[in-house]
CSV table of N, CA, C and O in Angstrom, one decimal:
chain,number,residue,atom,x,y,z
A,1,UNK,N,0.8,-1.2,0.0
A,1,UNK,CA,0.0,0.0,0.0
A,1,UNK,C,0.9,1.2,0.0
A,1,UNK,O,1.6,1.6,0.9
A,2,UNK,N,0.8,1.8,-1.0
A,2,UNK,CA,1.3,3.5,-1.2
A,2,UNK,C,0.7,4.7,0.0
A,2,UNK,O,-0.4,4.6,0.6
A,3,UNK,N,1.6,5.6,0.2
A,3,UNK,CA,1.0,6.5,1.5
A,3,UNK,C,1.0,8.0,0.5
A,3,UNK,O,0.8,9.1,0.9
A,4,UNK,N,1.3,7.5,-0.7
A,4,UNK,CA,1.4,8.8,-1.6
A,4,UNK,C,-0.1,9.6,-1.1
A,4,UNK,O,-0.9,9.1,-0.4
A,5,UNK,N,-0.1,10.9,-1.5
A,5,UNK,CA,-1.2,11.6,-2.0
A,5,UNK,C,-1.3,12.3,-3.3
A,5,UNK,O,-0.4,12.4,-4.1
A,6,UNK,N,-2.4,12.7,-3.5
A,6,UNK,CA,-2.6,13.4,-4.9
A,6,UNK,C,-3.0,15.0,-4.4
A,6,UNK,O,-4.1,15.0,-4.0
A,7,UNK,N,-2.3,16.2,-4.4
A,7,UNK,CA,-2.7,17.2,-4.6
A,7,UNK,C,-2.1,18.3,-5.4
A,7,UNK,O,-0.9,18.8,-5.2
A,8,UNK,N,-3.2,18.8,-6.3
A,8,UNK,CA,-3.3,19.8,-7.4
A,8,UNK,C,-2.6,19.0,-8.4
A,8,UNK,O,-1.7,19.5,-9.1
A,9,UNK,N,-3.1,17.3,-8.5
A,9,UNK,CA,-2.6,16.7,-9.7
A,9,UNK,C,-1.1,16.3,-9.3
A,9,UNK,O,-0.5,15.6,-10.1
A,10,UNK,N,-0.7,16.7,-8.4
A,10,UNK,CA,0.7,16.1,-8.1
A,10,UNK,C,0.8,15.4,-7.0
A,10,UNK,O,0.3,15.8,-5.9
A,11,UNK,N,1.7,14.2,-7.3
A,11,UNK,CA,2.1,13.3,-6.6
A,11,UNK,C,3.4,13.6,-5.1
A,11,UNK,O,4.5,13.9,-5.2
A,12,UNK,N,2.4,13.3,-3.6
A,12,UNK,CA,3.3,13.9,-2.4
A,12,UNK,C,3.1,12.8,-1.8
A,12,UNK,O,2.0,12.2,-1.6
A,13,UNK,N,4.7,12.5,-1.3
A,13,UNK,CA,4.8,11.8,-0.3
A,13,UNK,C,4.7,12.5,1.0
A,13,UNK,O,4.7,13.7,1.1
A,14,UNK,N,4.6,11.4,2.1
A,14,UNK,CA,4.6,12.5,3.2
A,14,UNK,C,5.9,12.2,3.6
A,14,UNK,O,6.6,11.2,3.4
A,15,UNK,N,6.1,13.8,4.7
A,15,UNK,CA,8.1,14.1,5.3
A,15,UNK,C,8.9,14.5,4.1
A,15,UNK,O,10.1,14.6,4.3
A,16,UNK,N,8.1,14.9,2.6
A,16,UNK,CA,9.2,15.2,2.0
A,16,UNK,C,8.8,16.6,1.8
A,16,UNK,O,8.5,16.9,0.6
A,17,UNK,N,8.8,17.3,2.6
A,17,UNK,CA,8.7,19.0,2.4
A,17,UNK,C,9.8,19.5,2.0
A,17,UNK,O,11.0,19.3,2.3
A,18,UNK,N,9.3,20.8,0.6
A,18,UNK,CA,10.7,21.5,0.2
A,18,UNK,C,11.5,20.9,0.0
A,18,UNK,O,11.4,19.7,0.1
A,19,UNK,N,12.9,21.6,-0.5
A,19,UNK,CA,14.1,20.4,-1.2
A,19,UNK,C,14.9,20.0,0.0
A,19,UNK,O,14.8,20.3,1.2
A,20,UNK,N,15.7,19.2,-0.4
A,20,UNK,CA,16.1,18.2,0.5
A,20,UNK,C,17.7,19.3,0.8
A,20,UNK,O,18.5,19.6,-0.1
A,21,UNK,N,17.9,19.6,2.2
A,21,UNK,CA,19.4,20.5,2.4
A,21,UNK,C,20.6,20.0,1.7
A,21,UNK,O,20.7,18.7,1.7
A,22,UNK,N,21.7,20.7,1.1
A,22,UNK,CA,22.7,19.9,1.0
A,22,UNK,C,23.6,19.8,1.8
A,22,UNK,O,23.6,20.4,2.9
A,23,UNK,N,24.5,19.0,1.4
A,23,UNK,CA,25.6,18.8,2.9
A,23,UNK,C,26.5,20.3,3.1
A,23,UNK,O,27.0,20.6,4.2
A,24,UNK,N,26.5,21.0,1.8
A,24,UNK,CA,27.3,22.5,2.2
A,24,UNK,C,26.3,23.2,3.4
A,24,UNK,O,26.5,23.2,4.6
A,25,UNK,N,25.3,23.6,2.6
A,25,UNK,CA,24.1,24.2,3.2
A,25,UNK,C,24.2,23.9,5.2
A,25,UNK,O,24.1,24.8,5.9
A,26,UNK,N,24.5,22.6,5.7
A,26,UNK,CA,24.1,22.2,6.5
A,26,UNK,C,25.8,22.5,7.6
A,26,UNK,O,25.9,22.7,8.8
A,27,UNK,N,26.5,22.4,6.9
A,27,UNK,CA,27.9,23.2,7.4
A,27,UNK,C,28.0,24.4,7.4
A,27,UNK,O,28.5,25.0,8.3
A,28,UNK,N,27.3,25.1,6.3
A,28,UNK,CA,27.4,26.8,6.4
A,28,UNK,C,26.3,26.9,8.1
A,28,UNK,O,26.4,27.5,9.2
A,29,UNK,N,25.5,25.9,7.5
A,29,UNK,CA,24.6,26.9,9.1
A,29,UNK,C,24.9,26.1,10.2
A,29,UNK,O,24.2,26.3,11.2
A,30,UNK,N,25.7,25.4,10.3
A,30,UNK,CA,26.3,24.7,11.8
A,30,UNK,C,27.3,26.1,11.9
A,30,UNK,O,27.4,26.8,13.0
A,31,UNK,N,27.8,26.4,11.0
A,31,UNK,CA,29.4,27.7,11.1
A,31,UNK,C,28.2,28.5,11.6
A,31,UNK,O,28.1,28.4,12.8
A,32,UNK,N,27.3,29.4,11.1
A,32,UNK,CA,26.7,29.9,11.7
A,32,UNK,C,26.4,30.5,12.7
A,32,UNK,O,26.5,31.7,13.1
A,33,UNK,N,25.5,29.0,13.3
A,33,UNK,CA,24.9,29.1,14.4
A,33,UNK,C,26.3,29.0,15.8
A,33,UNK,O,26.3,29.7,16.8
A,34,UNK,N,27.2,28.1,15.2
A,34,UNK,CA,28.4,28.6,16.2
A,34,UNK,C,28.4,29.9,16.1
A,34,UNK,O,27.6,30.6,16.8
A,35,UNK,N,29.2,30.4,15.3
A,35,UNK,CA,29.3,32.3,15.0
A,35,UNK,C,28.9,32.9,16.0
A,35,UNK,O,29.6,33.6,16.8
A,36,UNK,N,27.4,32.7,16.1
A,36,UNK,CA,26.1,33.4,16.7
A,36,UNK,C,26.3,33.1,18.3
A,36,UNK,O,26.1,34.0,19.2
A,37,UNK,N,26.6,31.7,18.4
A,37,UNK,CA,26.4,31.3,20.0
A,37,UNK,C,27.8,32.2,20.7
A,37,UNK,O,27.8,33.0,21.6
A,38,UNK,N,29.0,31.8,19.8
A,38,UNK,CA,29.9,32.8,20.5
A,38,UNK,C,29.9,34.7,20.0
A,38,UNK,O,30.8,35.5,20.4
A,39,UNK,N,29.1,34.7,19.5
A,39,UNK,CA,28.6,36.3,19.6
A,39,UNK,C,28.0,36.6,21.0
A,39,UNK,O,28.3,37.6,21.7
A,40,UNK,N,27.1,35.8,21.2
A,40,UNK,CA,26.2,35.7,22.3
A,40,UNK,C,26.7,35.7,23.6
A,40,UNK,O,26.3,36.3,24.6
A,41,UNK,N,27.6,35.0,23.5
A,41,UNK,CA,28.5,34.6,25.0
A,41,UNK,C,29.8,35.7,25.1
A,41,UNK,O,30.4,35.7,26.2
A,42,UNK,N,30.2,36.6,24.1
A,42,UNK,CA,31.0,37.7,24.1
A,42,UNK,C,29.9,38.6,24.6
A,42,UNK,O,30.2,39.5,25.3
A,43,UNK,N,28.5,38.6,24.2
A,43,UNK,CA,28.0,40.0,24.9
A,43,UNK,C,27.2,39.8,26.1
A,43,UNK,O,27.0,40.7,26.8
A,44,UNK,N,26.7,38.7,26.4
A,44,UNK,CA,27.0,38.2,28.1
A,44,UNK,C,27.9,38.7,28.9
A,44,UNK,O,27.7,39.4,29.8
A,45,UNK,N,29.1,38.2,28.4
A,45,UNK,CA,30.5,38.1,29.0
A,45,UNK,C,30.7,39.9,29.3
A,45,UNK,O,31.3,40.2,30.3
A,46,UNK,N,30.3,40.9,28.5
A,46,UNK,CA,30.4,42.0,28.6
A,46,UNK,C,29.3,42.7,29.4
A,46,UNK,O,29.6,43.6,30.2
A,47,UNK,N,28.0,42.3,29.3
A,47,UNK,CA,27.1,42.5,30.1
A,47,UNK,C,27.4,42.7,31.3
A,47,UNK,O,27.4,43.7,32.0
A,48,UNK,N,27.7,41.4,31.8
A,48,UNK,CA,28.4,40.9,33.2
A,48,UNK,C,29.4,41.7,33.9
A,48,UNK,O,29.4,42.0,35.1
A,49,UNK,N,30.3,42.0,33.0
A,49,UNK,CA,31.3,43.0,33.0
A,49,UNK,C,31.0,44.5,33.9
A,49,UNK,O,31.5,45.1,34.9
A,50,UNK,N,29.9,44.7,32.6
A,50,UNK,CA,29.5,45.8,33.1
A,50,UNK,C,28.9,46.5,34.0
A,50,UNK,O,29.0,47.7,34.4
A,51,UNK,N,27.9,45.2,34.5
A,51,UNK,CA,27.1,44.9,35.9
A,51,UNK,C,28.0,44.5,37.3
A,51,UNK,O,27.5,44.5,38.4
A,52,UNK,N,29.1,44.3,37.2
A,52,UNK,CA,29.9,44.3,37.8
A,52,UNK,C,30.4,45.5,38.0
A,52,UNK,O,30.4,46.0,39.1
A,53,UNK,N,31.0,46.2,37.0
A,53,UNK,CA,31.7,47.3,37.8
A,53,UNK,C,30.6,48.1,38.1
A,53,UNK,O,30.9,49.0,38.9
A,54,UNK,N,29.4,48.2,37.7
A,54,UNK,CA,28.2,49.1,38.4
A,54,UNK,C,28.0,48.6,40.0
A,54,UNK,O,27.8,49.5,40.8
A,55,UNK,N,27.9,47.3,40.5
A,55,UNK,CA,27.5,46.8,41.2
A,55,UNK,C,28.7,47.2,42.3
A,55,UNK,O,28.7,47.5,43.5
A,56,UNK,N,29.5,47.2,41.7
A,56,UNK,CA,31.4,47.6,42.7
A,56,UNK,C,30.9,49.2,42.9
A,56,UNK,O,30.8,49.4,44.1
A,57,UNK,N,30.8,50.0,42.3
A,57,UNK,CA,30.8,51.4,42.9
A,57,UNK,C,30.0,52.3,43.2
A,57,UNK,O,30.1,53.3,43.7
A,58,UNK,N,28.5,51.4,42.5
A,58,UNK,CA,27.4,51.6,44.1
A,58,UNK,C,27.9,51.4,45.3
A,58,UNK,O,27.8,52.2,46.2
A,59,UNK,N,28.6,50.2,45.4
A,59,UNK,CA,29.0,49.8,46.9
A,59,UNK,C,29.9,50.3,47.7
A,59,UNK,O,30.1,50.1,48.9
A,60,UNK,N,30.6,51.1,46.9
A,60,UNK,CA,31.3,52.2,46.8
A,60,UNK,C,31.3,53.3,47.6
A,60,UNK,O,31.8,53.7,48.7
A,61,UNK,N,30.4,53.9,46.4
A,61,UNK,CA,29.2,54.5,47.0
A,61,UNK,C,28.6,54.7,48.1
A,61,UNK,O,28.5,55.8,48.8
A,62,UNK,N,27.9,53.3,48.5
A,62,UNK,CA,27.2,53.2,50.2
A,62,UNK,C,28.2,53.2,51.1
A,62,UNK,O,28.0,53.6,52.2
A,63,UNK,N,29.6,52.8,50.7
A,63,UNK,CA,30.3,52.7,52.3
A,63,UNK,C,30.8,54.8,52.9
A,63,UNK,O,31.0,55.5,53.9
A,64,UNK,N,30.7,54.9,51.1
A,64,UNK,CA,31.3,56.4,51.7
A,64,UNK,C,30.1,56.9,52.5
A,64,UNK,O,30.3,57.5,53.6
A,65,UNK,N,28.7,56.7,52.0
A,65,UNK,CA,27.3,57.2,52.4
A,65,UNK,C,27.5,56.8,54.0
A,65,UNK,O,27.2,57.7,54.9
A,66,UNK,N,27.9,55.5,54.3
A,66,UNK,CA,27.8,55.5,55.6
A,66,UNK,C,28.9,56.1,56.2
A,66,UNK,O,28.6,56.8,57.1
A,67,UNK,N,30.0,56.2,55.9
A,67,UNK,CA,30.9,56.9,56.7
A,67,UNK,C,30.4,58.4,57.5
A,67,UNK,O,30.4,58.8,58.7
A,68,UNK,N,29.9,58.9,55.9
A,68,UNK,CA,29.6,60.2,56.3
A,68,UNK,C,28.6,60.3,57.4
A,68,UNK,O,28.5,61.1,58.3
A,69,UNK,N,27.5,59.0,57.2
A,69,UNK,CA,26.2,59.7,58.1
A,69,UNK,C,26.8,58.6,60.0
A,69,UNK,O,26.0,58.6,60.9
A,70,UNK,N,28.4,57.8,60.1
A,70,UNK,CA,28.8,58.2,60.9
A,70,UNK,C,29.2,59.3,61.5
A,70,UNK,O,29.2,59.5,62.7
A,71,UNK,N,29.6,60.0,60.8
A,71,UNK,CA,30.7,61.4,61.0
A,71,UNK,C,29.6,61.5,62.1
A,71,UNK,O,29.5,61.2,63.3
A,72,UNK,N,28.0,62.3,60.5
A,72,UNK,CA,27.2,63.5,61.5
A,72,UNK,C,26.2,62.7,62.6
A,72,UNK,O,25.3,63.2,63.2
A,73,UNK,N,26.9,61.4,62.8
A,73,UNK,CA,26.0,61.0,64.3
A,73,UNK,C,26.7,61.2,65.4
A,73,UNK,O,26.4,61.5,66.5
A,74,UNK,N,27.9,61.0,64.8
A,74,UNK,CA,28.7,61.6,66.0
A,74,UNK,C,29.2,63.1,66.4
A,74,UNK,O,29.8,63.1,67.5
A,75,UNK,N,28.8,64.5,65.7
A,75,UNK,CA,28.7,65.5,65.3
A,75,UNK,C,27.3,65.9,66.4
A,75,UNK,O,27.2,66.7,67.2
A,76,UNK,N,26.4,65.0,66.0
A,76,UNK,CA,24.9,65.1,66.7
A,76,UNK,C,25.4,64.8,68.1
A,76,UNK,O,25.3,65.8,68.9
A,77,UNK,N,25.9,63.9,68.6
A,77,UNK,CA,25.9,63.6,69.9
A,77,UNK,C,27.1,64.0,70.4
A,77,UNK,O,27.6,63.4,71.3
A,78,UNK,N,27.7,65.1,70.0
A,78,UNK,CA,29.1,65.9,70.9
A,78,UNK,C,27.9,67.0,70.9
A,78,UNK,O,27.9,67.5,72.1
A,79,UNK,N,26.9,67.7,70.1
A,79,UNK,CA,26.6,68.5,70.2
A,79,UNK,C,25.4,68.4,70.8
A,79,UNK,O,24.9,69.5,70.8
A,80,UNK,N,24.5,67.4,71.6
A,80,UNK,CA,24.0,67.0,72.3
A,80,UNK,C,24.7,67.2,73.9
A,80,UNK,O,24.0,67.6,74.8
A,81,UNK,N,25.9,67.0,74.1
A,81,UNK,CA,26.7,67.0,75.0
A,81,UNK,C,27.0,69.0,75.3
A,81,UNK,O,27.7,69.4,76.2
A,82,UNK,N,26.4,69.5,74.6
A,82,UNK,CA,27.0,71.0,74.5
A,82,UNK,C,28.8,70.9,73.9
A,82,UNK,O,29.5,71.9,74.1
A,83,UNK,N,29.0,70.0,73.4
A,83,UNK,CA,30.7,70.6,72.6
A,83,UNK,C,30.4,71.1,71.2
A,83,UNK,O,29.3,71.1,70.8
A,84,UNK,N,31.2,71.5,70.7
A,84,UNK,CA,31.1,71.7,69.1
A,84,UNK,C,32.0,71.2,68.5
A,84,UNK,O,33.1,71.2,69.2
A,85,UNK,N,32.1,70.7,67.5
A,85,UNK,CA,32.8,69.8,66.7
A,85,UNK,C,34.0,70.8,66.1
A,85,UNK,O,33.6,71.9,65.7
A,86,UNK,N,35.6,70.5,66.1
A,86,UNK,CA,36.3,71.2,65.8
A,86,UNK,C,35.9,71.7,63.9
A,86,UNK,O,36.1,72.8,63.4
A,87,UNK,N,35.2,70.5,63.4
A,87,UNK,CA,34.7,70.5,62.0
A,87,UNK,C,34.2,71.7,61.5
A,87,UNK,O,34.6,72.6,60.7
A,88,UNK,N,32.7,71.5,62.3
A,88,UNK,CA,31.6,72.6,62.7
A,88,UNK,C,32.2,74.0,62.9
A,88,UNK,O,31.6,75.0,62.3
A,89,UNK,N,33.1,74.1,63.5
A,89,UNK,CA,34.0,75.3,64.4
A,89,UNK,C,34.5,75.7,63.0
A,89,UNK,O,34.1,76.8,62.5
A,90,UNK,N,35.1,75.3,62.4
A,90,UNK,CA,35.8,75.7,60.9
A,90,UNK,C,35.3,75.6,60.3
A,90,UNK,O,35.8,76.2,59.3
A,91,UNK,N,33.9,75.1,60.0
A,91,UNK,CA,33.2,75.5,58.7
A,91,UNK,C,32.4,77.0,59.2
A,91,UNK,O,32.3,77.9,58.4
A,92,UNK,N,31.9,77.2,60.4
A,92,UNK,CA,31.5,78.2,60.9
A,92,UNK,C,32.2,79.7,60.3
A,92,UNK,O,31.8,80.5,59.5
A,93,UNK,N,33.5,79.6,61.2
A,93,UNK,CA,34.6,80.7,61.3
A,93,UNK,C,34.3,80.8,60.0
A,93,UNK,O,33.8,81.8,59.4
A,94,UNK,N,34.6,79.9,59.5
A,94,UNK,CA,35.2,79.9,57.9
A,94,UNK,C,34.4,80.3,57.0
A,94,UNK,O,34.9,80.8,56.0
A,95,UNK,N,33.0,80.2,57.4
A,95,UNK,CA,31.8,81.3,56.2
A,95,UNK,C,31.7,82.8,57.3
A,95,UNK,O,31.6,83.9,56.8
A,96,UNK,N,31.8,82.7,58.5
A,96,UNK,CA,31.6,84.0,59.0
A,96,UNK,C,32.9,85.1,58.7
A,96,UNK,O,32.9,86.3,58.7
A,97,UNK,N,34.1,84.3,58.5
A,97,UNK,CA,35.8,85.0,57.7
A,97,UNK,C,35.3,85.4,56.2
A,97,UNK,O,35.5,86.6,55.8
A,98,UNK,N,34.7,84.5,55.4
A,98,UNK,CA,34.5,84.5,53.8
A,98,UNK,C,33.5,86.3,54.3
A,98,UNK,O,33.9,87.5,54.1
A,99,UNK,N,32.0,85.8,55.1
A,99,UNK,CA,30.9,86.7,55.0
A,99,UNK,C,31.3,88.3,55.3
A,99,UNK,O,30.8,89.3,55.0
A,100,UNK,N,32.4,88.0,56.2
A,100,UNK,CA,33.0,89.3,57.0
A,100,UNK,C,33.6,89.9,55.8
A,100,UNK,O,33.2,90.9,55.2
A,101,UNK,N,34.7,89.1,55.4
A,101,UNK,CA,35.7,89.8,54.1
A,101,UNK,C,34.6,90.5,53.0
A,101,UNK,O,34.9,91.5,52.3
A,102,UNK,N,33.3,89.7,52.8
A,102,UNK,CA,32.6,90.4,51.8
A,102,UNK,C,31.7,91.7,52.2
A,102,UNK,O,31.3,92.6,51.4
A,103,UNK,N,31.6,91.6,53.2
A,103,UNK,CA,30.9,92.6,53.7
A,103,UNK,C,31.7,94.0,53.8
A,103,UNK,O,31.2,95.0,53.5
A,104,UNK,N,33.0,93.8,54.3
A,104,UNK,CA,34.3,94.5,54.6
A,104,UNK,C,33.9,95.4,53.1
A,104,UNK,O,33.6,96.6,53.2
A,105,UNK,N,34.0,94.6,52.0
A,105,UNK,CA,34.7,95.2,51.0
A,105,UNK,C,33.3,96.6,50.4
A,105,UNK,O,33.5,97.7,49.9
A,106,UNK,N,32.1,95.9,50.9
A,106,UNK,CA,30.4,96.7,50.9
A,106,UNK,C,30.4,97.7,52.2
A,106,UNK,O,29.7,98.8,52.3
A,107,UNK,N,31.3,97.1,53.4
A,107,UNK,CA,30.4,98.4,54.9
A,107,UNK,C,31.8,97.8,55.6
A,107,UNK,O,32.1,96.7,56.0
A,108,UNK,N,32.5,99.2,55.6
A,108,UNK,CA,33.7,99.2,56.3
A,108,UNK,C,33.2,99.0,57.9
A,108,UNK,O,34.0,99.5,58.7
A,109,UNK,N,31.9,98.2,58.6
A,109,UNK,CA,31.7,98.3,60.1
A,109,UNK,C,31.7,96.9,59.7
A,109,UNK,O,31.8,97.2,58.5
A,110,UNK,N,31.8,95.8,59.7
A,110,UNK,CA,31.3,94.5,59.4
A,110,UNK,C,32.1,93.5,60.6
A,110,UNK,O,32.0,92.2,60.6
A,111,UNK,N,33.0,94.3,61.7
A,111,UNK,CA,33.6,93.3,62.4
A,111,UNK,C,32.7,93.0,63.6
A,111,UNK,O,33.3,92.4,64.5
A,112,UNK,N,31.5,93.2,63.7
A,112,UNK,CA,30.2,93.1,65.0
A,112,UNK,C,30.2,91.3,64.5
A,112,UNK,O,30.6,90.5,65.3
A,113,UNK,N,29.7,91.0,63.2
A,113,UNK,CA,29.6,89.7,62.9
A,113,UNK,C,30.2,88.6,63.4
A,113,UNK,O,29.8,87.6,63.8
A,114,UNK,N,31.6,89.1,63.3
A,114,UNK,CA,32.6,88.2,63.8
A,114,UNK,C,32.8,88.3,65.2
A,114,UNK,O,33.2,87.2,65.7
A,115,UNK,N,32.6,89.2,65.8
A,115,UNK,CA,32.6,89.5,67.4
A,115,UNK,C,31.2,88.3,67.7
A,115,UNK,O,31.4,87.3,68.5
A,116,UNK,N,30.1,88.4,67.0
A,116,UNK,CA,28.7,87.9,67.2
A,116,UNK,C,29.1,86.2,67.3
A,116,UNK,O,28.7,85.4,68.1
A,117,UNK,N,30.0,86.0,66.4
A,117,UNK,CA,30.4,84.4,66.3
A,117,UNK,C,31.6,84.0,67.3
A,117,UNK,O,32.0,82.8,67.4
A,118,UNK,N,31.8,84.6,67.8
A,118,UNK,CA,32.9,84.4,68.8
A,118,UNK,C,32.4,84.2,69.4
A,118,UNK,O,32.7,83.2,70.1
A,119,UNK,N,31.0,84.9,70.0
A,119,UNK,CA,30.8,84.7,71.3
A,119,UNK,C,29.8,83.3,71.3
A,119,UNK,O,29.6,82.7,72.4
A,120,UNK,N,29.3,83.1,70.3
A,120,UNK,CA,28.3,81.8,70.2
A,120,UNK,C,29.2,80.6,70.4
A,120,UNK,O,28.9,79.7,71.2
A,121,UNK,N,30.5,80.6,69.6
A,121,UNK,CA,31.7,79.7,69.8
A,121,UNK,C,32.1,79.6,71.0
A,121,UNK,O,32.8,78.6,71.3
A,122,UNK,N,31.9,80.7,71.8
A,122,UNK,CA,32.8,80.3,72.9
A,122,UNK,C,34.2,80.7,72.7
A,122,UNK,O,35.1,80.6,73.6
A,123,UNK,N,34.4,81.2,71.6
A,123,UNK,CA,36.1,81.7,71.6
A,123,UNK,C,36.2,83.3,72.4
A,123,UNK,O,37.2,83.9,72.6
C-alpha cells in the first residue's frame, strides 16, 4: 500500500517537504549558528562586565554614604553633649571670615559679625 497523496494533480509523499538540504548548506549553518552562539557569549560576557563594575561602585558608593552619616551622628551627639565639633567650628569661622571679608569690601563696620560668632563659639 502507497501512502502517496494526490494534490493539485501532483504526486506527495509524506516528510518530504521543500528540497532536500545539501551537505554544504548544513555546514554553512552549523558555522553559523556557532558564530552566533559565540557572539552571544562575548555579549553576556560583557554585560556581566558591566554589571559588575556598576555593582562595585554603588557599593562604593554606600560605604562612603555610611561613613559620612557616621561622622554627623557623631557630630549630633558631641553636640548634644554642649561641645562643638572642631569641623563645625571651621566651617563656621570659615563662612563668617569669607561673610565678613565680603561685607568688609560693601560696609567698612562688618567686624560686630565676627565679634557675634565668637561669642556663640565660645572663643
Amino acid at each position: 500500500m502507497d501512502d502517496s497523496k494526490v494534490v493539485g494533480g501532483k504526486v506527495k509523499k509524506p516528510g518530504k517537504r521543500g528540497r532536500k538540504p545539501a551537505k554544504i548548506d548544513l555546514k554553512a549553518k552549523l558555522e553559523r549558528s556557532r558564530q552566533s552562539a559565540r557572539e552571544c557569549r562575548a555579549r553576556k560576557k560583557l554585560r556581566y562586565q558591566y554589571l559588575e563594575e556598576l555593582v562595585s561602585s554603588r557599593e562604593r558608593a554606600i560605604c562612603a554614604l555610611r561613613e559620612e552619616l557616621e561622622m554627623y551622628k557623631q557630630w549630633c551627639m558631641a553636640m548634644d553633649q554642649g561641645k562643638i565639633p572642631s569641623e563645625i567650628r571651621a566651617l563656621l569661622t570659615g563662612e563668617e571670615q569669607n561673610k565678613a571679608q565680603q561685607n568688609s569690601s560693601r560696609h567698612p563696620k562688618a567686624g560686630k559679625t565676627e565679634a557675634n560668632t565668637n561669642l556663640l563659639l565660645g572663643n
